[in-house]
CSV table of C-alpha atoms in Angstrom, one decimal:
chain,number,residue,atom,x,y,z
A,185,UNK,CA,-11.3,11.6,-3.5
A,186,UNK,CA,-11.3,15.3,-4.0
A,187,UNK,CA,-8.8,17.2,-5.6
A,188,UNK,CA,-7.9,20.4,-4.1
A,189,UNK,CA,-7.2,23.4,-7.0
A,190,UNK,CA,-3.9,24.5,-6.1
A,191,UNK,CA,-0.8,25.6,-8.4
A,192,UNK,CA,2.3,22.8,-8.2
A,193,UNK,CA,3.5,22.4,-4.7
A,194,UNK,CA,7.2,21.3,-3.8
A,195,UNK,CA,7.9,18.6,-1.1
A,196,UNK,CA,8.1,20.7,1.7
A,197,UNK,CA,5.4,23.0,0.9
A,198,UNK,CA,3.5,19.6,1.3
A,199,UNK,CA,5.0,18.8,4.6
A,200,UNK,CA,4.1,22.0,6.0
A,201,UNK,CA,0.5,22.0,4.5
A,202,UNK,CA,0.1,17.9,6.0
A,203,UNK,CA,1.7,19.2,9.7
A,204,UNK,CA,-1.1,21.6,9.8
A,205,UNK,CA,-3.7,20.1,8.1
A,206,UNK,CA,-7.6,20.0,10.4
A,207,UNK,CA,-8.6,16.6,12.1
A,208,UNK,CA,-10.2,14.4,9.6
A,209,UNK,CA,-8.4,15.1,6.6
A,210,UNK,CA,-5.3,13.5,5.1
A,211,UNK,CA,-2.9,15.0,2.7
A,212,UNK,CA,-1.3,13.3,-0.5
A,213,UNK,CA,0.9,15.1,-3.0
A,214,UNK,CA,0.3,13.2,-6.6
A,215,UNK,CA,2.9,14.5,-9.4
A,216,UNK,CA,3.0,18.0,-7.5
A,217,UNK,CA,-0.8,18.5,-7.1
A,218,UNK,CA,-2.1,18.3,-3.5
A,219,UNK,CA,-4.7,15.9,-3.2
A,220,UNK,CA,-7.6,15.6,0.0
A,221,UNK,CA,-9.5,12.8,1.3
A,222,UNK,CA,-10.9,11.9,4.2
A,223,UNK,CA,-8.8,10.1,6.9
A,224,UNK,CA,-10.0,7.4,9.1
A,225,UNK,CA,-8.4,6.7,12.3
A,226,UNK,CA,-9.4,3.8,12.9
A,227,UNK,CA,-10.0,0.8,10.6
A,228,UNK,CA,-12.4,-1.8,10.1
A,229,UNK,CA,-12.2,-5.1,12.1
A,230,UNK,CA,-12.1,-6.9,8.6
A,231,UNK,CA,-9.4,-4.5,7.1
A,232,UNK,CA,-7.2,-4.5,10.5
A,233,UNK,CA,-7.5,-8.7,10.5
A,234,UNK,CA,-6.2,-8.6,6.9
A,235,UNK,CA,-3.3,-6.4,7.7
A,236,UNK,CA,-2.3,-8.1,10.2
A,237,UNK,CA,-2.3,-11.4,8.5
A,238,UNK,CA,-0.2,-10.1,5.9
A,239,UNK,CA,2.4,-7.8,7.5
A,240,UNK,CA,2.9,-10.8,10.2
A,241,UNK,CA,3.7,-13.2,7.2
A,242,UNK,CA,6.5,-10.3,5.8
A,243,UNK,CA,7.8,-9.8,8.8
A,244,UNK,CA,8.5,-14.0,9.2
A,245,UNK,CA,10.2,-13.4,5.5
A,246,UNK,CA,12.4,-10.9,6.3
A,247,UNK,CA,13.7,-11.9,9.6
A,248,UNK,CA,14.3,-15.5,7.5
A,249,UNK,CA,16.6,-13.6,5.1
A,250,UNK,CA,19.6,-12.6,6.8
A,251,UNK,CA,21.0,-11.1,3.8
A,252,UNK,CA,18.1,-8.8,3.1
A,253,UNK,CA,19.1,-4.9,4.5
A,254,UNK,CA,15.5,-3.6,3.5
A,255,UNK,CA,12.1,-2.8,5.9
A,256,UNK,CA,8.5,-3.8,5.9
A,257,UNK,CA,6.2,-1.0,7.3
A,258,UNK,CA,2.5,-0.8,7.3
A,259,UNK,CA,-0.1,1.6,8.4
A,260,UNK,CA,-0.5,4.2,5.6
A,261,UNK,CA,3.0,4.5,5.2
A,262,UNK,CA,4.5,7.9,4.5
A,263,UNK,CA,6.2,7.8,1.2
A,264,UNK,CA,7.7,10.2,-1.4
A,265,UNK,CA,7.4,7.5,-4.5
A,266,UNK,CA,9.5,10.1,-7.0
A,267,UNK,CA,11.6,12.6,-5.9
A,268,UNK,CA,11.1,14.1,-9.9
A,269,UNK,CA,7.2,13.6,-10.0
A,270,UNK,CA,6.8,14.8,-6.3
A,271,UNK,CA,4.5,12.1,-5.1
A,272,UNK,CA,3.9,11.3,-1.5
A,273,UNK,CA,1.4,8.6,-0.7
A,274,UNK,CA,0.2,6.7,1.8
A,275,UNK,CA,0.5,2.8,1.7
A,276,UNK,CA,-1.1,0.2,3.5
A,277,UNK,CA,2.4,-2.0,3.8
A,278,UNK,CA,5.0,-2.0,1.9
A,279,UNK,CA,8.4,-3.5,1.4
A,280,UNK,CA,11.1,-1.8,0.7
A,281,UNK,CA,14.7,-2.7,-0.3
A,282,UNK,CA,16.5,0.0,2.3
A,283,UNK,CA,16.4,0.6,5.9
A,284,UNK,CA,14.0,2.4,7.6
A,285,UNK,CA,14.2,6.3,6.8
A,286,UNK,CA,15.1,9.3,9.3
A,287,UNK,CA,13.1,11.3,11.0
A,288,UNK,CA,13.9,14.3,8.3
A,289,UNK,CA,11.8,14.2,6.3
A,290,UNK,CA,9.5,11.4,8.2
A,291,UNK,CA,8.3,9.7,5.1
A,292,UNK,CA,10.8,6.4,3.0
A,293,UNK,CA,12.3,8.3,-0.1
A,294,UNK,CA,11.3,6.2,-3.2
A,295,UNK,CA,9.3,3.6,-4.0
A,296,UNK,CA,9.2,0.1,-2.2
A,297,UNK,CA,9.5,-3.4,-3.9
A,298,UNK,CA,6.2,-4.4,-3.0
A,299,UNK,CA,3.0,-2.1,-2.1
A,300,UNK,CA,0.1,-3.9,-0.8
A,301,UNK,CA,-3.8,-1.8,-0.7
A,302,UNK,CA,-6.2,-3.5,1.3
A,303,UNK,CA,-9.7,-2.2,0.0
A,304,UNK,CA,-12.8,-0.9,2.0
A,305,UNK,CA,-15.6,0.3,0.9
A,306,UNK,CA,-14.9,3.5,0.6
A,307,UNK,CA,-12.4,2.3,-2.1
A,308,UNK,CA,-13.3,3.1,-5.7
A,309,UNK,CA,-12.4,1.3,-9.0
A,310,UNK,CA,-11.4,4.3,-10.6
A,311,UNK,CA,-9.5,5.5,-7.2
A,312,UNK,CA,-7.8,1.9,-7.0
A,313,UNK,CA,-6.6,1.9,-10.4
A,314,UNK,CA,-5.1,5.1,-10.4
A,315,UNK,CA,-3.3,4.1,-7.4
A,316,UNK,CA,-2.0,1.1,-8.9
A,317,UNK,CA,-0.6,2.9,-12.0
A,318,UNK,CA,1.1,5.8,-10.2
A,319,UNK,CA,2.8,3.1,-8.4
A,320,UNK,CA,3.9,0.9,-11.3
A,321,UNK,CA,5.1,4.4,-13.2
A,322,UNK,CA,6.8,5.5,-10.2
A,323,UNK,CA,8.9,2.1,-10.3
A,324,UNK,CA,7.2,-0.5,-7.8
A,325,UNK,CA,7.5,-3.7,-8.9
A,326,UNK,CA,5.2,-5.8,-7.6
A,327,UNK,CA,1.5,-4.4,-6.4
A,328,UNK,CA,-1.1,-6.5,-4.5
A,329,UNK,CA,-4.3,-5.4,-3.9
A,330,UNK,CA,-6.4,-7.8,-1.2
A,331,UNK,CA,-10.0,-7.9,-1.4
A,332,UNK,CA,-11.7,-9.0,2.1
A,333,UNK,CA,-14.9,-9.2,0.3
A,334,UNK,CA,-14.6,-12.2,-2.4
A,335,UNK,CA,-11.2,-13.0,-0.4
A,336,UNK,CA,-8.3,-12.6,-3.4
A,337,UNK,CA,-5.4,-11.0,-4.0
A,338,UNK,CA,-4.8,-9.3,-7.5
A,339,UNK,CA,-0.4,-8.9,-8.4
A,340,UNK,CA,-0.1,-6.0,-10.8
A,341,UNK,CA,3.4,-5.4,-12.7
A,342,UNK,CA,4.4,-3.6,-15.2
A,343,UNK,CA,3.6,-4.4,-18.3
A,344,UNK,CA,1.8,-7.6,-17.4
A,345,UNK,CA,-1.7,-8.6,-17.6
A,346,UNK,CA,-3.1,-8.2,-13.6
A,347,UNK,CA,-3.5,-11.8,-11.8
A,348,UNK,CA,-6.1,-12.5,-10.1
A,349,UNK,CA,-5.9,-15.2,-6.9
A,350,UNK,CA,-8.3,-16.9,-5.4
A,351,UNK,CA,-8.1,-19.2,-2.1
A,352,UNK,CA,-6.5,-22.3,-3.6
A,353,UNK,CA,-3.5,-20.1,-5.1
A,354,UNK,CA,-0.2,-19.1,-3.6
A,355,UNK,CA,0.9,-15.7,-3.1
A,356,UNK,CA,4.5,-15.4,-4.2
A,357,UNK,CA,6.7,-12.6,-4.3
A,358,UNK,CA,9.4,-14.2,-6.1
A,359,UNK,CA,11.7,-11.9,-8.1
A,360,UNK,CA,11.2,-9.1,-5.6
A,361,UNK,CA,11.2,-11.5,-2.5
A,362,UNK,CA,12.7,-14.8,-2.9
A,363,UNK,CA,11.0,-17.5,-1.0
A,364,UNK,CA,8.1,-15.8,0.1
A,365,UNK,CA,4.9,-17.6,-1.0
A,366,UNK,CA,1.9,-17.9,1.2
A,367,UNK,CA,-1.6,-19.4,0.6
A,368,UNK,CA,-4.3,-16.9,0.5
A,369,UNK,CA,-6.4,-18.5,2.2
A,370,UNK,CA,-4.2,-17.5,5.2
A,371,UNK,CA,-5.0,-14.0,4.6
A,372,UNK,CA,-8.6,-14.4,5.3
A,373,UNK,CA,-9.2,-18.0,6.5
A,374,UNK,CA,-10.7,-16.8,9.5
A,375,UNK,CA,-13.1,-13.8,8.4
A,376,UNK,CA,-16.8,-14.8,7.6
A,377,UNK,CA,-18.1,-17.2,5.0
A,378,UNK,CA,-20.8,-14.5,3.6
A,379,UNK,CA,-20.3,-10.6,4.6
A,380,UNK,CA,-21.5,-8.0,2.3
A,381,UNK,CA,-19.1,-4.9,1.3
A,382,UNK,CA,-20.8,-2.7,3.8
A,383,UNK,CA,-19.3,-4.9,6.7
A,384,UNK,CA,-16.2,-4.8,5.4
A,385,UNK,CA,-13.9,-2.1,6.3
């Protein structure tokens, strides 16, 4: 990930910049500073399977809680995580304890419950872990970050050591989300025994 040199941008200047930014790039604003990376627009067969998995198993959660008035999206989500640090991000699902947004600006206005990265290879540990403590700073609660290759999920909060879950552990998002727990295995009990991380995207 590449950091473009430019002086401290406002939302909007970013909205403007990301409506007219070239094919193949995507757009992040981190603490005011415009970052670049490539975009991909498509995804991974391994990558799509795990999405799917898990934004299926939210969605069964929410419609189950009558009382919750919040939204799950997915698919690089579009969101400004603090209105005071100016950081828009995509995430790969999130939940989020308001309704969906407007249309103006097109992006949810601070920081979901839950965020949720599924990594591919073009994912680096230093890029991951910066991720994971903008989002804890920025007031997330809960971040899980799914790994297709050795199959786990890793639940970050703040001011906690990480936890690291393997196949025979349950997924639970209590505190955040009452009642949800899921094996993991059910996340990727269908992908390949053996893959290496260059067929996993």
């Amino acid at each position: 990930m590449a950091t473009v040199t430019t002086p401290h941008i406002t939302l909007q200047e970013f909205l403007k910049l990301e409506a007219e930014a070239p094919e193949g790039v995507t757009l992040e604003l981190i603490e005011g500073k415009l970052v670049e990376r490539p975009s991909m627009t498509t995804r991974g067969a391994w990558h799509s399977f795990v999405l799917a998995q898990l934004v299926a198993r939210l969605v069964l959660w929410q419609d189950s809680k009558l009382d919750f008035q919040g939204s799950v999206a997915a698919g690089e989500v579009r969101c400004q995580l603090d209105p005071e640090s100016e950081s828009v991000v995509g995430i790969d699902v999130g939940v989020w304890d308001q309704e969906t947004p407007s249309f103006d600006p097109p992006l949810y206005e601070g920081p979901p419950v839950v965020a949720a990265e599924i990594l591919s290879p073009s994912d680096t540990v230093q890029g991951v872990s910066s991720k994971t403590e903008l989002y804890l700073k920025s007031g997330v609660r809960q971040v899980w970050i799914l790994d297709p290759v050795w199959k786990t999920v890793t639940v970050f909060r703040k001011g906690q050591k990480p936890i690291l879950l393997g196949d025979d552990d349950l997924l639970s998002g209590e505190g955040e989300l009452p009642g949800f727990s899921v094996p993991v295995s059910r996340f990727f009990g269908k992908l390949k025994d053996v893959a290496s991380p260059s067929e996993v995207h």
